[in-house]
CSV table of C-alpha atoms in Angstrom, one decimal:
chain,number,residue,atom,x,y,z
I,140,MET,CA,0.0,0.0,0.0
I,141,PRO,CA,1.6,3.3,-1.1
I,142,THR,CA,2.7,5.8,1.6
I,143,VAL,CA,2.3,9.5,0.8
I,144,ALA,CA,3.1,12.8,2.5
I,145,ALA,CA,0.1,14.6,4.1
I,146,TYR,CA,-0.9,17.3,6.6
I,147,ALA,CA,-3.2,15.9,9.3
I,148,ALA,CA,-5.1,17.0,12.3
I,149,PRO,CA,-4.0,14.9,15.3
I,150,SER,CA,-6.9,16.0,17.5
I,151,ALA,CA,-9.7,18.5,17.7
I,152,THR,CA,-7.5,21.1,19.4
I,153,ASP,CA,-3.9,20.5,18.1
I,154,PRO,CA,-2.5,22.2,15.0
I,155,LEU,CA,-2.3,20.2,11.8
I,156,VAL,CA,1.1,18.6,11.3
I,157,ARG,CA,3.1,17.0,8.5
I,158,THR,CA,2.8,13.3,8.5
I,159,THR,CA,2.4,10.3,6.1
I,160,ILE,CA,-0.7,8.2,5.3
I,161,GLU,CA,-1.3,5.0,3.3
I,162,ARG,CA,-3.3,5.0,0.1
I,163,ARG,CA,-4.8,1.8,-1.4
I,164,GLU,CA,-3.2,0.2,-4.4
I,165,THR,CA,-4.7,1.4,-7.7
I,166,GLY,CA,-7.6,-1.1,-8.5
I,167,PRO,CA,-9.0,-2.0,-11.9
I,168,ARG,CA,-11.4,1.0,-11.9
I,169,ASP,CA,-9.2,3.4,-9.9
I,170,VAL,CA,-7.4,6.5,-10.9
I,171,LEU,CA,-4.2,7.5,-9.1
I,172,ILE,CA,-3.9,11.3,-9.0
I,173,ALA,CA,-0.9,13.4,-8.1
I,174,ILE,CA,-2.5,16.3,-6.3
I,175,ARG,CA,-1.2,19.7,-7.4
I,176,TYR,CA,-3.6,22.0,-5.5
I,177,ALA,CA,-6.0,21.6,-2.7
I,178,GLY,CA,-8.5,24.2,-1.5
I,179,ILE,CA,-9.3,25.0,2.1
I,180,CYS,CA,-13.0,24.9,2.9
I,181,HIS,CA,-14.7,26.0,6.1
I,182,SER,CA,-16.0,22.5,6.3
I,183,ASP,CA,-12.4,21.3,6.8
I,184,ILE,CA,-12.2,23.4,9.9
I,185,HIS,CA,-15.6,22.4,11.2
I,186,LEU,CA,-14.8,18.7,10.8
I,187,VAL,CA,-11.2,18.6,12.3
I,188,ARG,CA,-12.4,20.7,15.3
I,189,GLY,CA,-15.3,18.3,16.0
I,190,ASP,CA,-18.0,20.7,15.3
I,191,TRP,CA,-20.1,18.2,13.4
I,192,GLY,CA,-19.6,15.1,15.7
I,193,PRO,CA,-17.0,12.5,16.5
I,194,VAL,CA,-13.8,12.3,14.4
I,195,THR,CA,-11.3,9.5,14.0
I,196,TYR,CA,-7.9,11.0,14.3
I,197,PRO,CA,-5.4,11.6,12.7
I,198,GLN,CA,-7.6,13.1,10.0
I,199,VAL,CA,-6.5,14.5,6.6
I,200,VAL,CA,-9.1,16.8,5.2
I,201,GLY,CA,-9.5,18.6,1.9
I,202,HIS,CA,-12.3,18.0,-0.7
I,203,GLU,CA,-11.3,20.6,-3.3
I,204,ILE,CA,-8.7,18.7,-5.3
I,205,ALA,CA,-7.0,19.5,-8.6
I,206,GLY,CA,-4.3,17.2,-10.0
I,207,GLU,CA,-2.9,15.0,-12.7
I,208,VAL,CA,-3.6,11.4,-13.5
I,209,VAL,CA,-0.4,9.4,-13.0
I,210,GLU,CA,-1.8,5.8,-13.1
I,211,VAL,CA,-5.0,4.2,-14.2
I,212,GLY,CA,-6.5,0.7,-13.5
I,213,SER,CA,-6.9,-1.9,-16.2
I,214,GLU,CA,-10.7,-1.2,-16.6
I,215,VAL,CA,-10.5,2.6,-16.6
I,216,THR,CA,-11.9,4.0,-19.9
I,217,ASP,CA,-12.6,7.7,-19.1
I,218,PHE,CA,-9.1,8.9,-18.1
I,219,ALA,CA,-5.5,8.6,-19.2
I,220,VAL,CA,-2.1,9.4,-17.7
I,221,GLY,CA,-1.5,13.1,-17.9
I,222,ASP,CA,-5.1,14.2,-17.8
I,223,ARG,CA,-5.9,17.2,-15.6
I,224,VAL,CA,-8.6,16.1,-13.2
I,225,GLY,CA,-10.5,17.1,-10.0
I,226,VAL,CA,-12.1,15.4,-7.0
I,227,GLY,CA,-14.8,17.0,-5.0
I,228,CYS,CA,-16.7,16.2,-1.8
I,229,MET,CA,-17.4,12.5,-2.5
I,230,VAL,CA,-15.5,9.5,-3.7
I,231,ASN,CA,-18.2,6.8,-3.8
I,232,SER,CA,-21.9,5.9,-3.1
I,233,CYS,CA,-24.0,2.8,-2.8
I,234,ARG,CA,-25.0,3.0,-6.5
I,235,GLU,CA,-28.1,1.0,-5.7
I,236,CYS,CA,-30.6,3.3,-4.0
I,237,GLU,CA,-33.3,5.3,-5.8
I,238,ASN,CA,-31.3,8.5,-5.7
I,239,CYS,CA,-28.1,6.9,-7.0
I,240,LEU,CA,-29.9,5.2,-9.8
I,241,ALA,CA,-31.4,8.6,-10.7
I,242,GLY,CA,-27.9,10.0,-11.0
I,243,MET,CA,-28.1,11.9,-7.8
I,244,GLU,CA,-25.4,10.1,-5.8
I,245,ASN,CA,-24.9,13.3,-3.7
I,246,TYR,CA,-28.2,12.4,-2.1
I,247,CYS,CA,-27.4,8.7,-1.7
I,248,LEU,CA,-30.0,7.3,0.7
I,249,ASN,CA,-27.3,5.1,2.3
I,250,GLY,CA,-24.9,8.0,2.6
I,251,ASN,CA,-22.3,8.6,0.0
I,252,THR,CA,-18.6,8.1,0.8
I,253,GLN,CA,-17.1,11.5,1.6
I,254,THR,CA,-13.6,12.4,0.4
I,255,TYR,CA,-12.5,12.6,4.0
I,256,GLY,CA,-13.9,11.4,7.4
I,257,SER,CA,-16.1,8.6,5.9
I,258,VAL,CA,-15.8,4.9,6.2
I,259,ASP,CA,-14.5,3.7,2.9
I,260,ARG,CA,-15.4,0.4,1.1
I,261,ASP,CA,-12.4,-1.3,2.7
I,262,GLY,CA,-13.4,-0.2,6.2
I,263,THR,CA,-10.7,2.5,6.5
I,264,ILE,CA,-11.4,6.2,7.1
I,265,THR,CA,-11.1,8.3,4.0
I,266,GLN,CA,-8.3,10.8,4.0
I,267,GLY,CA,-8.6,14.0,1.9
I,268,GLY,CA,-6.6,16.3,-0.4
I,269,TYR,CA,-4.0,17.8,2.0
I,270,SER,CA,-1.7,15.1,0.6
I,271,THR,CA,0.5,14.4,-2.4
I,272,HIS,CA,-1.7,11.6,-3.9
I,273,VAL,CA,-5.1,10.1,-3.8
I,274,VAL,CA,-6.7,7.0,-5.4
I,275,VAL,CA,-10.3,7.5,-6.6
I,276,ASP,CA,-12.8,5.4,-8.5
I,277,GLN,CA,-13.1,6.8,-12.0
I,278,ASP,CA,-16.8,7.4,-11.6
I,279,PHE,CA,-16.0,10.1,-9.1
I,280,VAL,CA,-13.2,11.8,-10.9
I,281,LEU,CA,-13.9,15.0,-12.9
I,282,ARG,CA,-12.3,16.5,-16.0
I,283,ILE,CA,-10.9,20.0,-15.5
I,284,PRO,CA,-11.3,22.1,-18.7
I,285,GLU,CA,-8.1,23.6,-20.0
I,286,ALA,CA,-9.7,27.1,-19.9
I,287,LEU,CA,-9.8,27.0,-16.1
I,288,PRO,CA,-6.7,28.2,-14.2
I,289,TYR,CA,-5.0,25.2,-12.6
I,290,GLU,CA,-3.8,27.0,-9.5
I,291,SER,CA,-7.2,28.4,-8.6
I,292,VAL,CA,-9.7,25.9,-9.9
I,293,ALA,CA,-9.9,23.6,-6.9
I,294,PRO,CA,-12.6,25.6,-4.9
I,295,LEU,CA,-15.0,25.0,-7.7
I,296,LEU,CA,-15.2,21.4,-6.6
I,297,CYS,CA,-17.0,22.3,-3.4
I,298,ALA,CA,-17.8,26.0,-3.2
I,299,GLY,CA,-18.6,26.2,-7.0
I,300,ILE,CA,-20.9,23.2,-7.1
I,301,THR,CA,-22.5,24.1,-3.8
I,302,THR,CA,-23.7,27.4,-5.2
I,303,TYR,CA,-24.3,26.2,-8.9
I,304,SER,CA,-26.6,23.4,-7.9
I,305,PRO,CA,-29.4,25.4,-6.3
I,306,LEU,CA,-29.1,28.1,-8.9
I,307,ALA,CA,-29.6,25.5,-11.6
I,308,HIS,CA,-32.3,23.6,-9.7
I,309,TRP,CA,-34.4,26.7,-9.2
I,310,LYS,CA,-33.9,27.6,-12.8
I,311,VAL,CA,-32.2,30.9,-12.4
I,312,GLY,CA,-31.9,32.8,-15.7
I,313,ALA,CA,-32.7,36.1,-17.4
I,314,GLY,CA,-35.2,38.0,-15.4
I,315,SER,CA,-34.5,36.2,-12.1
I,316,LYS,CA,-33.9,38.3,-9.1
I,317,VAL,CA,-31.3,36.6,-6.8
I,318,ALA,CA,-29.9,37.6,-3.5
I,319,VAL,CA,-26.7,36.2,-2.1
I,320,VAL,CA,-26.3,36.3,1.7
I,321,GLY,CA,-22.6,36.6,2.6
I,322,MET,CA,-19.6,37.5,0.4
I,323,GLY,CA,-17.1,34.8,1.4
I,324,GLY,CA,-15.8,31.7,-0.3
I,325,LEU,CA,-19.2,30.5,-1.3
I,326,GLY,CA,-20.9,33.8,-1.8
I,327,HIS,CA,-18.4,35.3,-4.2
I,328,LEU,CA,-18.9,32.3,-6.5
I,329,ALA,CA,-22.7,32.4,-6.1
I,330,VAL,CA,-22.5,36.0,-7.4
I,331,LYS,CA,-20.3,35.2,-10.4
I,332,ILE,CA,-22.4,32.1,-11.4
I,333,ALA,CA,-25.8,33.7,-10.9
I,334,ALA,CA,-24.7,36.8,-12.9
I,335,ALA,CA,-23.4,34.5,-15.7
I,336,MET,CA,-26.8,32.8,-15.8
I,337,GLY,CA,-28.4,36.2,-16.5
I,338,ALA,CA,-29.9,37.0,-13.1
I,339,GLU,CA,-30.1,40.4,-11.5
I,340,VAL,CA,-27.9,39.8,-8.4
I,341,THR,CA,-28.0,41.5,-5.0
I,342,VAL,CA,-25.5,40.9,-2.3
I,343,LEU,CA,-26.6,41.0,1.3
I,344,SER,CA,-23.5,41.4,3.6
I,345,GLN,CA,-23.0,42.6,7.1
I,346,SER,CA,-21.2,45.7,5.8
I,347,LEU,CA,-20.3,47.4,2.5
I,348,SER,CA,-16.6,46.6,2.8
I,349,LYS,CA,-16.6,44.2,-0.1
I,350,GLN,CA,-19.0,46.2,-2.3
I,351,GLU,CA,-16.5,47.0,-4.9
I,352,ASP,CA,-15.7,43.3,-5.3
I,353,GLY,CA,-19.3,42.3,-5.4
I,354,LYS,CA,-20.0,44.7,-8.3
I,355,ARG,CA,-16.9,43.5,-10.1
I,356,PHE,CA,-18.1,39.9,-9.8
I,357,GLY,CA,-21.4,40.8,-11.4
I,358,ALA,CA,-23.7,42.0,-8.6
I,359,THR,CA,-26.1,44.9,-9.6
I,360,HIS,CA,-26.9,45.8,-6.0
I,361,TYR,CA,-25.1,45.6,-2.6
I,362,TYR,CA,-26.7,46.1,0.8
I,363,ALA,CA,-25.5,46.0,4.4
I,364,THR,CA,-27.6,43.8,6.6
I,365,SER,CA,-26.4,45.7,9.6
I,366,ASP,CA,-28.7,48.6,8.3
I,367,ALA,CA,-32.3,47.8,9.4
I,368,SER,CA,-33.6,49.8,6.4
I,369,THR,CA,-32.2,47.1,4.1
I,370,PHE,CA,-35.0,44.7,5.1
I,371,THR,CA,-37.7,47.3,4.5
I,372,THR,CA,-36.3,48.5,1.2
I,373,LEU,CA,-36.0,44.9,-0.2
I,374,ALA,CA,-39.2,43.4,1.1
I,375,ASN,CA,-41.0,41.1,-1.4
I,376,THR,CA,-38.2,41.4,-4.0
I,377,PHE,CA,-36.4,38.1,-4.7
I,378,ASP,CA,-37.2,34.9,-6.5
I,379,LEU,CA,-34.3,33.1,-4.8
I,380,ILE,CA,-32.1,33.8,-1.8
I,381,ILE,CA,-28.9,31.8,-1.5
I,382,ASN,CA,-27.7,31.9,2.1
I,383,THR,CA,-24.0,31.0,2.2
I,384,VAL,CA,-23.4,32.0,5.9
I,385,SER,CA,-22.4,29.3,8.4
I,386,ALA,CA,-23.8,31.2,11.4
I,387,PRO,CA,-27.3,31.7,12.8
I,388,LEU,CA,-29.4,34.4,11.1
I,389,LYS,CA,-32.8,35.8,12.0
I,390,LEU,CA,-34.5,33.9,9.2
I,391,GLU,CA,-37.8,35.7,9.3
I,392,ASP,CA,-36.1,39.0,8.2
I,393,TYR,CA,-34.6,37.3,5.1
I,394,LEU,CA,-37.7,35.3,4.2
I,395,ARG,CA,-39.8,38.4,4.1
I,396,LEU,CA,-37.6,39.6,1.2
I,397,LEU,CA,-39.0,36.8,-1.0
I,398,ARG,CA,-41.7,37.6,-3.6
I,399,LEU,CA,-44.6,35.2,-4.4
I,400,ASP,CA,-43.4,31.6,-4.5
I,401,GLY,CA,-39.9,32.7,-3.7
I,402,THR,CA,-37.4,30.3,-2.0
I,403,MET,CA,-34.5,30.8,0.4
I,404,VAL,CA,-31.9,28.1,0.1
I,405,ASN,CA,-29.4,27.4,2.8
I,406,VAL,CA,-26.0,26.2,1.6
I,407,GLY,CA,-24.0,27.5,4.7
I,408,ALA,CA,-23.8,24.9,7.4
I,409,PRO,CA,-23.9,26.4,10.9
I,410,SER,CA,-23.3,23.9,13.7
I,411,GLU,CA,-26.1,25.5,15.8
I,412,PRO,CA,-29.8,24.8,15.1
I,413,LEU,CA,-31.7,27.5,13.2
I,414,SER,CA,-35.1,28.6,14.5
I,415,LEU,CA,-38.0,29.6,12.2
I,416,ARG,CA,-41.5,31.0,12.7
I,417,VAL,CA,-43.6,28.9,10.3
I,418,PHE,CA,-46.1,31.7,9.9
I,419,THR,CA,-43.4,33.7,8.0
I,420,LEU,CA,-43.7,31.0,5.2
I,421,PHE,CA,-47.4,31.5,4.8
I,422,GLY,CA,-47.0,35.0,3.3
I,423,ASN,CA,-46.2,35.0,-0.4
I,424,ARG,CA,-46.2,31.1,-0.2
I,425,ARG,CA,-42.5,31.3,0.7
I,426,SER,CA,-40.3,28.2,0.9
I,427,PHE,CA,-37.2,27.5,3.0
I,428,ALA,CA,-34.9,24.8,1.6
I,429,GLY,CA,-31.4,23.3,1.8
I,430,SER,CA,-29.1,22.1,-0.9
I,431,ASN,CA,-26.0,19.8,-0.7
I,432,ILE,CA,-23.3,20.0,-3.4
I,433,GLY,CA,-24.3,18.3,-6.7
I,434,SER,CA,-24.1,15.0,-8.6
I,435,ILE,CA,-20.9,14.1,-10.5
I,436,ALA,CA,-22.7,14.9,-13.7
I,437,GLU,CA,-23.9,18.3,-12.5
I,438,THR,CA,-20.4,19.0,-11.1
I,439,GLN,CA,-18.9,18.4,-14.5
I,440,GLU,CA,-21.6,20.6,-16.0
I,441,MET,CA,-20.6,23.3,-13.6
I,442,LEU,CA,-17.0,23.1,-14.5
I,443,ASP,CA,-17.8,23.3,-18.2
I,444,PHE,CA,-20.2,26.3,-17.5
I,445,CYS,CA,-17.4,28.1,-15.6
I,446,ALA,CA,-14.9,27.4,-18.4
I,447,ALA,CA,-17.3,28.8,-21.0
I,448,HIS,CA,-18.1,31.9,-19.0
I,449,GLY,CA,-14.6,32.7,-17.7
I,450,ILE,CA,-15.5,32.0,-14.0
I,451,ALA,CA,-12.8,31.2,-11.6
I,452,PRO,CA,-12.5,31.5,-7.8
I,453,GLU,CA,-10.6,34.4,-6.2
I,454,THR,CA,-7.8,32.6,-4.4
I,455,GLU,CA,-4.7,33.1,-2.3
I,456,LEU,CA,-2.0,30.5,-2.9
I,457,ILE,CA,-0.2,29.2,0.3
I,458,GLY,CA,2.4,26.6,1.3
I,459,ALA,CA,1.5,23.6,3.4
I,460,ASP,CA,3.3,25.2,6.4
I,461,GLU,CA,0.8,28.0,6.3
I,462,ILE,CA,-2.3,25.8,6.7
I,463,ASN,CA,-2.8,26.5,10.5
I,464,ASP,CA,-2.5,30.3,10.0
I,465,ALA,CA,-4.9,30.0,7.1
I,466,TYR,CA,-7.5,28.3,9.3
I,467,GLU,CA,-7.3,31.2,11.8
I,468,ARG,CA,-7.6,33.7,9.0
I,469,VAL,CA,-10.7,31.9,7.6
I,470,LEU,CA,-12.3,32.1,11.0
I,471,ARG,CA,-11.6,35.9,11.0
I,472,SER,CA,-13.0,36.2,7.4
I,473,ASP,CA,-9.5,37.4,6.5
I,474,VAL,CA,-9.3,36.0,3.0
I,475,ARG,CA,-10.5,37.1,-0.4
I,476,TYR,CA,-11.9,34.6,-1.0
I,477,ARG,CA,-10.4,31.1,-0.8
I,478,PHE,CA,-7.1,29.6,0.2
I,479,VAL,CA,-5.5,27.1,-2.1
I,480,ILE,CA,-2.5,24.9,-0.9
I,481,ASP,CA,0.3,24.4,-3.3
I,482,ILE,CA,0.9,20.7,-2.7
I,483,GLU,CA,4.4,20.9,-4.2
I,484,THR,CA,5.4,22.5,-0.8
I,485,LEU,CA,4.3,19.4,1.0
I,486,LYS,CA,7.1,17.5,-0.8
I,487,ASP,CA,9.9,19.6,0.7
């Protein structure tokens, strides 16, 4: 079993450290990927710090992976050595349930196998992209279009599909009025993608500090949620609200911004429960929904869409020895807008 370099969390409270992990041998349907870049997602921090439940340590996280195929199994038909590929939030599913058979393995009724922190098919715990190599079944590998910048594409594999999927599902297009709550790693991509789909986009952020960025990414309007008048001005306005914030909000205030049959979709993942007065939904026949990444097919669709429209994440490239500092900066919202690890620095 191959041993590769990695950066792992030894516990919920200790800093991540350089280590080695074992990867499985490349099976008949597997692709061995030399990882070049790995994005840092807020989910990585939530998981390693135990915010979402018990964790088996040491744990290597990272589910925004861009790399190069260096070996393929004997039955692999979709990829060849040298291909530029990506891996997102899942690496397998049951493939038998109703949702999997419908091509929606992201909603596998038996629970898909997450790229890290899941029980893999051999009983081991999956380890993620803060490592030099990963072995993945070809059905869960994505092709990265040449038009997308290699060093910054990785966040599309989580943040990109997390925002693209609800925008596509609720059929955003010309004439749609979309609000994006939060202008972070998820929010900035939601703005870019919604604008490329033809929507009139409004950003709802705590302050106006990122207003210039929001307009540059395609937003038509930008409002501060710290200003109470925002909620009066925008009442009954939006067809769709994408909430990217991983913190509690007063949901009623935002739901009242929806027009008839409008929907607010939560893609941020706060660890605390959210409360909601159901009566708020009755007015304008409003809906409150959630959305969780996308299928492999939809993720490939998203990559191709972003390539066609020149959409790439705004990133800051860091070395592996800067991961712990980057975590603290993410928690302070001190990044515009996503960190990407140069995995070459892990080999030093």
